[in-house]
XYZ file of C-alpha atoms in Angstrom:
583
model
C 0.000 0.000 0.000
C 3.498 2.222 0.497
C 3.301 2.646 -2.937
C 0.463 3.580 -3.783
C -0.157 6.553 -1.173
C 2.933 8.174 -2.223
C 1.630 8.191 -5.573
C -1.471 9.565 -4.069
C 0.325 12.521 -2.320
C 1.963 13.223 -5.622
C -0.583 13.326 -7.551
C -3.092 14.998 -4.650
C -0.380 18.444 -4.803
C -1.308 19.204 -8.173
C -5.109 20.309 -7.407
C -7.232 21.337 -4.344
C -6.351 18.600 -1.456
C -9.948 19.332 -0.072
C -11.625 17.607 -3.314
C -9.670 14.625 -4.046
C -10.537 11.428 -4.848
C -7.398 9.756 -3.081
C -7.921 6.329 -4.977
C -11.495 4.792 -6.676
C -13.601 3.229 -4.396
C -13.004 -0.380 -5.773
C -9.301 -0.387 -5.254
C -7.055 -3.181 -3.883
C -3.818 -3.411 -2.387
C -0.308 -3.267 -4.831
C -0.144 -6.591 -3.907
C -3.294 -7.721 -5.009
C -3.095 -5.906 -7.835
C 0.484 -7.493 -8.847
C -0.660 -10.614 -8.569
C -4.259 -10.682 -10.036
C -4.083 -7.586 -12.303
C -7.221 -8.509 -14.506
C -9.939 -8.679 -11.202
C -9.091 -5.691 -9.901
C -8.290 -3.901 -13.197
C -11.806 -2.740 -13.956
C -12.566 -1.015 -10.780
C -9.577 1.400 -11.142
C -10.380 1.969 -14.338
C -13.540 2.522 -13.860
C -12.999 4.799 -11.432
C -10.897 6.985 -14.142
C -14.036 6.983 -16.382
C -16.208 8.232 -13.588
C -14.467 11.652 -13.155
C -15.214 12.525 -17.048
C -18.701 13.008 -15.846
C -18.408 16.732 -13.401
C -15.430 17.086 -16.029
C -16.890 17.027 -19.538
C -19.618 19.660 -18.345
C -17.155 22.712 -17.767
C -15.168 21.233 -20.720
C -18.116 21.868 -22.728
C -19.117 24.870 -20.790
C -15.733 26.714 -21.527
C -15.250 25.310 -24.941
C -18.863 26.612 -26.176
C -19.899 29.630 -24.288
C -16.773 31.326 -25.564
C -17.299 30.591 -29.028
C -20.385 31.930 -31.052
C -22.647 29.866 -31.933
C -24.879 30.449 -28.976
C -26.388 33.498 -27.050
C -27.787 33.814 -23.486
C -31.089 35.948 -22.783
C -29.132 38.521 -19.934
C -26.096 38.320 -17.388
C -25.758 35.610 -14.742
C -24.264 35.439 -11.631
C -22.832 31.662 -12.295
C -19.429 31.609 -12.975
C -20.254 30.024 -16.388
C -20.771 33.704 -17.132
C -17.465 34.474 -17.353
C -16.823 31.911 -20.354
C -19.300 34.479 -22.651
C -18.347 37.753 -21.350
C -14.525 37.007 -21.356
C -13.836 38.243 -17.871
C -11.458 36.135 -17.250
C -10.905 35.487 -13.234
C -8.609 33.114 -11.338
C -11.650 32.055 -8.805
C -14.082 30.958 -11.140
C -15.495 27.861 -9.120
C -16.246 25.892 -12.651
C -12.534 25.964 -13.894
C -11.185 24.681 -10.715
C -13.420 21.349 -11.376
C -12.054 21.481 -14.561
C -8.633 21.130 -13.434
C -9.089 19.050 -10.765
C -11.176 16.306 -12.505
C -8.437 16.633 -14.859
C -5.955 15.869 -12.854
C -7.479 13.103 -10.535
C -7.821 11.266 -14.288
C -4.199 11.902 -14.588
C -3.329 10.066 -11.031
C -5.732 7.961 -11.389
C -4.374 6.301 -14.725
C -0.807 7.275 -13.884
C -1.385 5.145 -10.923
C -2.659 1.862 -12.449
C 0.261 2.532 -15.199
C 2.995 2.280 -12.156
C 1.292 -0.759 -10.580
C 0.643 -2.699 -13.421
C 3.349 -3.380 -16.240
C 2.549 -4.320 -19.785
C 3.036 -7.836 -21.286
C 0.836 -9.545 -18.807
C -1.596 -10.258 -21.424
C -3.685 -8.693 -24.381
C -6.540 -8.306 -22.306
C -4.359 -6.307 -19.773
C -2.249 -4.434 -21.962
C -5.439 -2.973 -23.876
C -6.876 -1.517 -20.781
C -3.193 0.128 -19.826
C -3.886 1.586 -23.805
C -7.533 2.991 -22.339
C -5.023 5.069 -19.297
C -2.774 5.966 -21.938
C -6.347 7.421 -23.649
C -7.508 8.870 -20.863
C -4.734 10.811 -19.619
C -3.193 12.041 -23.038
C -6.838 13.260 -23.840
C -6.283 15.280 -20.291
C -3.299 16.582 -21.143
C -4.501 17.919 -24.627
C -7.916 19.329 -23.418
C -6.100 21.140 -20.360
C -3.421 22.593 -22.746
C -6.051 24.236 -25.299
C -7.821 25.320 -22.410
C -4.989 27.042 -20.353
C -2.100 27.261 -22.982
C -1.784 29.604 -25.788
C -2.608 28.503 -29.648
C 0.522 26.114 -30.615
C 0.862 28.521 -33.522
C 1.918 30.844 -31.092
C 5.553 30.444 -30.302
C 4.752 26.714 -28.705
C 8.737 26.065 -27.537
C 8.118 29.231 -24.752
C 4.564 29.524 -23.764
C 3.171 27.141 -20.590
C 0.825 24.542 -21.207
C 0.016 22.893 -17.809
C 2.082 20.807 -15.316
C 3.174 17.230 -16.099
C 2.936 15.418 -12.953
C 2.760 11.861 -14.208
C 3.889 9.458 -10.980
C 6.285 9.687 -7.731
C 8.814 11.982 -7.452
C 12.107 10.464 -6.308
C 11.838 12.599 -3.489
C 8.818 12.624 -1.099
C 9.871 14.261 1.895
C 11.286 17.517 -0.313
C 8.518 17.237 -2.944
C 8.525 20.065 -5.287
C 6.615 19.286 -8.325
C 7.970 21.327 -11.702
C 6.295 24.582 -13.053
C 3.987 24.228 -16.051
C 5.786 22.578 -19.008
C 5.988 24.525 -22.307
C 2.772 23.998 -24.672
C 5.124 22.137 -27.535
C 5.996 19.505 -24.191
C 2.364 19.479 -22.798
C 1.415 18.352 -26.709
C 4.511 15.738 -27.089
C 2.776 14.290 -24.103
C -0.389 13.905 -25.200
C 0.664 12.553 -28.882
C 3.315 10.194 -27.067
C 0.295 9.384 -24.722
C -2.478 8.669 -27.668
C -0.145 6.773 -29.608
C 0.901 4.056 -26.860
C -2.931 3.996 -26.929
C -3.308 3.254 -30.130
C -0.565 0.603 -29.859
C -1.608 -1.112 -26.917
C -5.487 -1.101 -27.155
C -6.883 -4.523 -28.843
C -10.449 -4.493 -27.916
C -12.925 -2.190 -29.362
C -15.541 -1.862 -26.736
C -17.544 0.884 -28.412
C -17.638 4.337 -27.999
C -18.082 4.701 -24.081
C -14.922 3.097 -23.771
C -11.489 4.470 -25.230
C -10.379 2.474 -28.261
C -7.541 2.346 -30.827
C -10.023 4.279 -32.893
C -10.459 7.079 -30.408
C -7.225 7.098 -30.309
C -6.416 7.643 -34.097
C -9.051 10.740 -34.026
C -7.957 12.308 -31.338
C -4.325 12.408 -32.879
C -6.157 13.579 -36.334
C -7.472 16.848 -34.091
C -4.466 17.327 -31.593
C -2.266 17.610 -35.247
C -4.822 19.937 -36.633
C -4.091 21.831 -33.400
C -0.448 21.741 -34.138
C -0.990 22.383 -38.250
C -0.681 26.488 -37.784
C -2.928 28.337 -39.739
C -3.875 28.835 -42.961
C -1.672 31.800 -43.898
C 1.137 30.215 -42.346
C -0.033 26.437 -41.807
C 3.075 23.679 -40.727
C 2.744 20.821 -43.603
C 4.215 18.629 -41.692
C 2.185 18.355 -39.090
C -1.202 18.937 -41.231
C -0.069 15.572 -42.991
C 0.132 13.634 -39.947
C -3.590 14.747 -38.944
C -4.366 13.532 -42.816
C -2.729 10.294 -41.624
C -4.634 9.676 -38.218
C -7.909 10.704 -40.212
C -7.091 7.807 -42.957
C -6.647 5.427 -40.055
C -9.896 5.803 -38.588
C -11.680 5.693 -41.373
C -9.939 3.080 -43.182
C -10.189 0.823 -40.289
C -14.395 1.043 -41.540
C -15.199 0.735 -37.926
C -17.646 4.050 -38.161
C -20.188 5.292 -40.734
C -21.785 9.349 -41.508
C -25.438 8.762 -40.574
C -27.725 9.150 -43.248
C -29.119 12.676 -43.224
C -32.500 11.724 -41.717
C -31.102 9.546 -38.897
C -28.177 12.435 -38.238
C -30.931 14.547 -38.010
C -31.771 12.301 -34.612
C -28.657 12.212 -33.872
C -28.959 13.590 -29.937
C -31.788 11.028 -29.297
C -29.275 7.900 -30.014
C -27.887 5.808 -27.560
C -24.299 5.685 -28.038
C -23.950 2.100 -27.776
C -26.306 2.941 -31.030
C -24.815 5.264 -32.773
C -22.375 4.148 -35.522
C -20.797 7.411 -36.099
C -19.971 8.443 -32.436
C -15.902 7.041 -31.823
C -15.415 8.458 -27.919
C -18.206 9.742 -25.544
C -18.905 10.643 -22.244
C -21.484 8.014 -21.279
C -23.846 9.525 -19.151
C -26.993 7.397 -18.320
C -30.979 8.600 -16.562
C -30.291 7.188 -13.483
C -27.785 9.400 -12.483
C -30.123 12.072 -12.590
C -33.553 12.793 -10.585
C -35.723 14.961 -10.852
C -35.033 18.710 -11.631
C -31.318 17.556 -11.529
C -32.020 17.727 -15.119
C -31.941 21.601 -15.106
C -28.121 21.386 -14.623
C -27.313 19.088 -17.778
C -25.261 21.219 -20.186
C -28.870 20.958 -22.145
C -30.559 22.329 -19.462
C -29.707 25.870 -20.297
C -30.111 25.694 -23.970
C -33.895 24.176 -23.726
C -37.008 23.419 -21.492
C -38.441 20.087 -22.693
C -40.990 18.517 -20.975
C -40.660 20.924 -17.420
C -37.050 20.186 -17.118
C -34.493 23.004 -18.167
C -34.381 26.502 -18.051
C -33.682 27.452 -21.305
C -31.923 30.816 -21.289
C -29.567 30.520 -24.267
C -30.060 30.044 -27.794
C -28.976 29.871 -31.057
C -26.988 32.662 -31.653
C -28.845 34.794 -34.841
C -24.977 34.242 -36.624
C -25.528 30.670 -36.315
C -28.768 30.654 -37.707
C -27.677 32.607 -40.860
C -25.084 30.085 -41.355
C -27.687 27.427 -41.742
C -30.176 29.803 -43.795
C -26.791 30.577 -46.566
C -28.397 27.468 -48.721
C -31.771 27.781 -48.186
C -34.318 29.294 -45.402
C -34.881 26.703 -43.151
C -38.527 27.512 -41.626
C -39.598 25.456 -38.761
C -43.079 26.363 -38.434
C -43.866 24.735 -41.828
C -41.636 21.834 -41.336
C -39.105 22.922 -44.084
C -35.347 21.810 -43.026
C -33.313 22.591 -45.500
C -30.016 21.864 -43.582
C -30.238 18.855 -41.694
C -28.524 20.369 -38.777
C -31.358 22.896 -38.143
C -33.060 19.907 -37.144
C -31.196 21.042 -33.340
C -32.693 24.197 -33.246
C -36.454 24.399 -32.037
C -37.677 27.822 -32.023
C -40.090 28.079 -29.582
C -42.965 29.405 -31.408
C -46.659 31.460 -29.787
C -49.519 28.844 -29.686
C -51.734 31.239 -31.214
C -50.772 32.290 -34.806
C -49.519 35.629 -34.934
C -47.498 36.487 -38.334
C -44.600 38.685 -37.701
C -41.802 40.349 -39.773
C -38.804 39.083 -38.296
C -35.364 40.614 -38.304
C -32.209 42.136 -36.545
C -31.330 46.016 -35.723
C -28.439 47.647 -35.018
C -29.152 49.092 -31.326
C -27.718 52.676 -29.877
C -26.375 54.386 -26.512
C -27.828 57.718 -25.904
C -25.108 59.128 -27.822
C -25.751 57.775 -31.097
C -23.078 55.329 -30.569
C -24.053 51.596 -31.912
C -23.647 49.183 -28.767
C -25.350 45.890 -29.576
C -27.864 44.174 -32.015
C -31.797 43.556 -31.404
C -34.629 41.102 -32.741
C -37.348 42.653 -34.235
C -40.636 41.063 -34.551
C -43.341 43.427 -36.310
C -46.573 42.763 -37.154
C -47.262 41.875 -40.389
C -50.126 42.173 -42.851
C -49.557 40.199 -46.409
C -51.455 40.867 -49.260
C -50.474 39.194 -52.287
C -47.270 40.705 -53.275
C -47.586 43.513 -50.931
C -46.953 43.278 -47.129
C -46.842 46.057 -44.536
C -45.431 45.851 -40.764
C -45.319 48.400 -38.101
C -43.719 48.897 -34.865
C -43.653 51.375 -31.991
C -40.713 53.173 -29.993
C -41.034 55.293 -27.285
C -44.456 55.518 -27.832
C -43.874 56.190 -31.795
C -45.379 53.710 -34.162
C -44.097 53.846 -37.895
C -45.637 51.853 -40.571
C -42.999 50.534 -43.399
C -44.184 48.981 -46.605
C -41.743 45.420 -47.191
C -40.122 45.005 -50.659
C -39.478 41.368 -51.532
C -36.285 39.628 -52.054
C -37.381 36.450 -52.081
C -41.110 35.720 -51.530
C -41.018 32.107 -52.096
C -38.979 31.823 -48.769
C -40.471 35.043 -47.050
C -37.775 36.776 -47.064
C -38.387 40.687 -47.487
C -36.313 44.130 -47.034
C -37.085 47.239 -44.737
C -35.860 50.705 -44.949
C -35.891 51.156 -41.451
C -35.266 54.298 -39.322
C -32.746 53.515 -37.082
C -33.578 55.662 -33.887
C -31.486 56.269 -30.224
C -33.313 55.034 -26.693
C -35.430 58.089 -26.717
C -36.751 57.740 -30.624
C -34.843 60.547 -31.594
C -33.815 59.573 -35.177
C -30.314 58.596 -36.181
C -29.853 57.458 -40.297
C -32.187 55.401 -42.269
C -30.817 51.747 -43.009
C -32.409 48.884 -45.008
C -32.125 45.517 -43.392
C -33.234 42.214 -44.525
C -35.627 39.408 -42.757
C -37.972 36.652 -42.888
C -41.955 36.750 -42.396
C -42.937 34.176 -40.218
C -45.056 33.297 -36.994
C -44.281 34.918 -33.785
C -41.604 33.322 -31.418
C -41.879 33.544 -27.621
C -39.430 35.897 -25.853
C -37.155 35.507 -22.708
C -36.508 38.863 -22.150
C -36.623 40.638 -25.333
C -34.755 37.727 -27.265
C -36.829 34.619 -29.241
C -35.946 31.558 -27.953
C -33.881 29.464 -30.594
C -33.503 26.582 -28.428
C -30.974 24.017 -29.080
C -31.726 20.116 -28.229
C -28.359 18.808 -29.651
C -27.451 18.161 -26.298
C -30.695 16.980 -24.631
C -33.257 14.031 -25.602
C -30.511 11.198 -25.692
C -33.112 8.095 -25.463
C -35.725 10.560 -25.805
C -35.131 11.357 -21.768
C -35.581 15.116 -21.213
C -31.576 16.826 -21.057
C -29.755 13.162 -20.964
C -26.685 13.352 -23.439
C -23.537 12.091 -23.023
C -20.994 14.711 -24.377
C -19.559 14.168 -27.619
C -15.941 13.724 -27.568
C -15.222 12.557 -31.490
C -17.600 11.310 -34.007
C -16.626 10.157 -37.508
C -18.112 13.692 -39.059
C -14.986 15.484 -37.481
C -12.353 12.725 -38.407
C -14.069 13.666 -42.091
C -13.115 17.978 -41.656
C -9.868 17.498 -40.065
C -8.627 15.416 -42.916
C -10.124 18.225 -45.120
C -8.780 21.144 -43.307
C -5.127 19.503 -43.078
C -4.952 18.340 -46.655
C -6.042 21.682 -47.927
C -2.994 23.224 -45.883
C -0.693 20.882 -47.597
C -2.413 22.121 -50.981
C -4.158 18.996 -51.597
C -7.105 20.636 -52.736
C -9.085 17.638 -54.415
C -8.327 15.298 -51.047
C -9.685 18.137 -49.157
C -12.676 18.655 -51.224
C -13.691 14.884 -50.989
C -13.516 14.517 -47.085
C -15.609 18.067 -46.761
C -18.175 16.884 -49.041
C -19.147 14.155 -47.507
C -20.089 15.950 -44.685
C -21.847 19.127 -46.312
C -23.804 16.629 -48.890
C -25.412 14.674 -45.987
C -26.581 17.844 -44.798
C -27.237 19.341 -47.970
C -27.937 16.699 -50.364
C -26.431 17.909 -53.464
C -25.237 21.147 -52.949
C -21.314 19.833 -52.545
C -18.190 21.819 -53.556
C -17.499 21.326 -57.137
C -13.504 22.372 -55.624
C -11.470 24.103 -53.399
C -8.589 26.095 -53.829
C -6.545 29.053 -52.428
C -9.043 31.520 -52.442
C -12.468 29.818 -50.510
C -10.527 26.608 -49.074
C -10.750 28.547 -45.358
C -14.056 30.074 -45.642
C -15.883 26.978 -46.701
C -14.495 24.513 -44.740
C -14.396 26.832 -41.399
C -18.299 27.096 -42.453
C -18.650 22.987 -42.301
C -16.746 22.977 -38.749
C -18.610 25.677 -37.306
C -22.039 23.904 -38.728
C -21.313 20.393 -38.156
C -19.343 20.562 -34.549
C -21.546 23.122 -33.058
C -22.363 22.274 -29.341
C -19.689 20.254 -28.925
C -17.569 22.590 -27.525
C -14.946 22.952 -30.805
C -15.926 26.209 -31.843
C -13.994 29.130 -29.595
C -10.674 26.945 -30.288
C -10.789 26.600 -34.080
C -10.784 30.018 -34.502
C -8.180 31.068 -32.283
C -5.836 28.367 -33.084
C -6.060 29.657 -36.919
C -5.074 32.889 -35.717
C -8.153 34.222 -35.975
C -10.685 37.035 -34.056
C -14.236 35.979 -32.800
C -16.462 38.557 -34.060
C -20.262 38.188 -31.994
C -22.242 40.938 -33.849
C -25.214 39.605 -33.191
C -27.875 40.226 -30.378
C -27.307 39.359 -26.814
C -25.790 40.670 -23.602
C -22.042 40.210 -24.656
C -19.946 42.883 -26.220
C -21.169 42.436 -29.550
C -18.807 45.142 -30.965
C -15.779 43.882 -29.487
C -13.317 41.201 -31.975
C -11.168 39.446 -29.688
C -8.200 38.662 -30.987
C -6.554 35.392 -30.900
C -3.314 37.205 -29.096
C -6.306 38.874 -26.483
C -5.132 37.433 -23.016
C -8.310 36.155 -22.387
C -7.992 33.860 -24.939
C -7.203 31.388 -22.414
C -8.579 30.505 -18.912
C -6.187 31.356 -15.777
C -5.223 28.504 -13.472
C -7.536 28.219 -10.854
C -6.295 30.006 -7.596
C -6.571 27.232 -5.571
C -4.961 24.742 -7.587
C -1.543 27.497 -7.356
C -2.126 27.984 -2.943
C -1.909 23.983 -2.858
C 0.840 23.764 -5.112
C 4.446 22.322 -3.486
C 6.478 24.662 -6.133
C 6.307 27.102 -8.650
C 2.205 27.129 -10.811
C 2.505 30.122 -12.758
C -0.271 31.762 -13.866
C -1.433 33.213 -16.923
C -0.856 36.468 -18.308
C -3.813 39.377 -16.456
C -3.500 41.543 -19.436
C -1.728 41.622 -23.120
């Protein structure tokens, strides 16, 4: 038992000692573990597994809510709140679960790695492959969130601390500072690819599996690719070559467009297109325990949820580019609108529906609004009006596109008070009224609810064979390979959008189109903020909401990434340096 309480301590030092699983529940002594390895196996495992539950919600929490494909109705006082607002703070309560569950997955399969040594057997060498998994998918996940873009001068900026076993010295323990972001990513690859070597048993995708392993590499190279006015070849090639493996290996198939577009209501055991997932199953919730899914805030289904942020309205145009997709009459154009359930008034209530640029007192524009006028259609002539500050102006619509309701203002664009500022034509659809929260409609999203048709269940997506398809397309169009690239990213658009693939890529549109299929295909799985800023990108959020919608922040903006949790650097025996407060 020596043995494994010092790796205990060890491990315990690198996050907050009050919260700390000191070993799973189902552990046995070294010795029992030496000497029957495959009984006791499972439970430590197992116990590994169970801390991606409390772990993949902030995970998806800090990945999404920074990004922009969603919007909530007002502030909150949560400390998810940060994530969307971008004010950043060492003592946000959600990040230090992040990086603790983190790192108790990092004992915990550093620990069975040091007790149990390969060649014992298949069977026993495939589930040291599933630690290897687990803790280089730590490693990688904690370095995007805390460490800079590798594009970003990798050999000098800190990635997170590698605290992987006993330090020769207990009794003077002082664990190193964080390693450099090119280290903390050596790890993980070195740490994937024993996976990949060592794991023989594919037990589908709530387990890890040579397969998981292989995609994961195809995104952590991606990561490591640079961007695309100064990509790394090299590297793009190798994320081409982890792509090829999964999906040579046939294991997975792309749902066909009408089963994708069920996609969130599949079991995972299921699903043939989901590679790695967080299982999470009903019994572990009760009740209104369902209003603190990551689905909870992004719907109310059934009672359960309370449904405060939405699709943002820059998402939506995405999926309108090929078509208006309009939900009242059934009409999905892009199969992934299927996700989005606008939430609309019992009663029928035709409304002309679109966005305007909002003011401060001073004429100065501070934000975006919905608009939802009434609307009177005759024939080829419809008429709206609306009232501010007690004003109500009547505007005659000209069509742009009757067919699909969509139809052009010249609006007056007016301060708080009505006084008039410049007259501006804006575009928008005629459709029924949608119920506000606040003064926004409510877009909901259910990609990450209804798993078995159970309210907010959903076990968060870690990589599904629609991703493996866009990194292979992204990295081969950085090494030029436009027709490769082309290939992979229709696959994915055409189940989507039946017929309305690329006829090629090149230069000029391989970015914009294929940064249009990511941010589509991955939404709400927590991909979004970091593929922009690891193509050295800004996140522009003009769209409606209570961020700073006029703000870009850059991909060099210090709040980029997430500061190490103050606790985590108070516990720390050594040097945890912290992230920059300010550029």
């Amino acid at each position: 038992m020596k043995k494994i309480y010092l790796i205990i301590v060890a491990a315990a030092c690198v996050f907050t000692a009050c919260d700390i699983d000191r070993f799973p529940s189902t552990s046995q002594t070294a010795e029992a573990i030496t000497e029957n390895p495959d009984a006791t196996f499972n439970g430590l495992l197992n116990g590994a597994y169970s801390q991606l539950k409390g772990w993949s919600d902030v995970m998806h929490r800090c990945g999404e809510y920074a990004g922009d494909n969603m919007m909530i109705r007002g502030s909150s006082s949560d400390a998810f709140y940060q994530f969307i607002s971008y004010s950043r703070t060492p003592g946000n309560g959600r990040l230090q679960t992040f990086w603790d569950n983190s790192y108790k997955v990092i004992a915990q399969t550093s620990n069975i790695m040091a007790l149990v040594p390969e060649g014992k057997g298949d069977a026993i060498d495939s589930k040291l492959g599933e630690c290897y998994f687990l803790r280089g998918m730590m490693y990688f996940y904690l370095c995007r969130a805390y460490g800079r873009p590798y594009y970003q001068s990798p050999a000098t900026n800190l990635g997170v601390p590698i605290v992987n076993g006993t330090p020769d010295d207990m009794f003077n323990l002082a664990l190193p500072d964080r390693a450099t972001v090119k280290a903390t990513y050596e790890q993980a690859v070195n740490d994937l690819k024993k996976a990949a070597d060592l794991i023989s048993a594919n037990q589908g995708p709530s387990r890890a599996s040579k397969e998981a392993a292989w995609a994961l590499l195809s995104r952590v190279y991606l990561y490591m690719s640079g961007t695309w006015d100064s990509p790394n070849a090299e590297y793009a090639q190798k994320a081409v070559e982890y792509a090829d493996k999964v999906i040579d290996s046939e294991t997975y198939e792309l749902l066909e467009r009408t089963r994708f577009m069920k996609y969130n209501t599949i079991l995972p055991e299921e699903n043939v297109e989901s590679i790695f997932v967080v299982k999470r199953v009903a019994s572990e919730f009760s009740g209104y325990d369902h209003y603190y899914g990551i689905g909870g805030m992004y719907a109310n289904i059934g009672g359960m949820g309370w449904g405060e942020m939405y699709a943002s309205a820059k998402y939506i145009a995405l999926l309108d580019e090929t078509g208006r997709n309009d939900w009242y009459k059934g009409k999905i154009v892009d199969a992934r609108a299927a996700f989005i359930e606008p939430t609309y008034k019992s009663a029928e209530q035709p409304v002309f529906r679109f966005i305007k640029n909002v003011y401060n007192t001073d004429g100065v524009q501070t934000n975006f609004n919905y608009v939802q006028a009434d609307v009177v259609v005759n024939g080829s002539t419809a008429t709206c009006k609306e009232t501010v500050s007690g004003v109500t102006t009547d505007y005659t619509l000209t069509p742009v596109d009757v067919e699909q309701g969509i139809w052009s203002i010249d609006y007056k664009d007016v301060k708080p008070d009505g006084t008039f500022i410049k007259d501006v034509t804006y575009t928008g659809y005629i459709d029924q009224y949608i119920n506000l929260n606040r003064v926004y409609p409510q877009f909901y999203i259910v990609k990450c609810s209804r798993e078995g048709e159970d309210s907010h269940l959903h076990s968060p997506v870690i990589s599904r064979l629609a991703e493996v398809y866009l990194n292979k397309a992204e990295a081969a169009a950085k090494t030029g390979d436009y027709a490769t690239a082309v290939a992979a990213l229709n696959l994915v658009r055409e189940r989507s959008l039946p017929g309305e693939g690329y006829a090629s890529l090149d230069a000029a549109n391989a970015e914009q189109r294929i940064e249009k299929e990511r941010t589509l295909e991955l939404a709400f799985q927590a991909e979004r903020s970091y593929d922009v800023y690891r193509n050295g990108r800004a996140l522009t959020r003009q769209y409606p909401g209570p961020h700073a919608a006029m703000e870009d922040i850059l991909p060099t903006d210090y709040r980029v990434v997430y500061y190490i949790p103050q606790n985590a650097i108070n516990s720390y025996p050594g040097t945890l340096t912290q992230n920059p407060t300010s550029n």
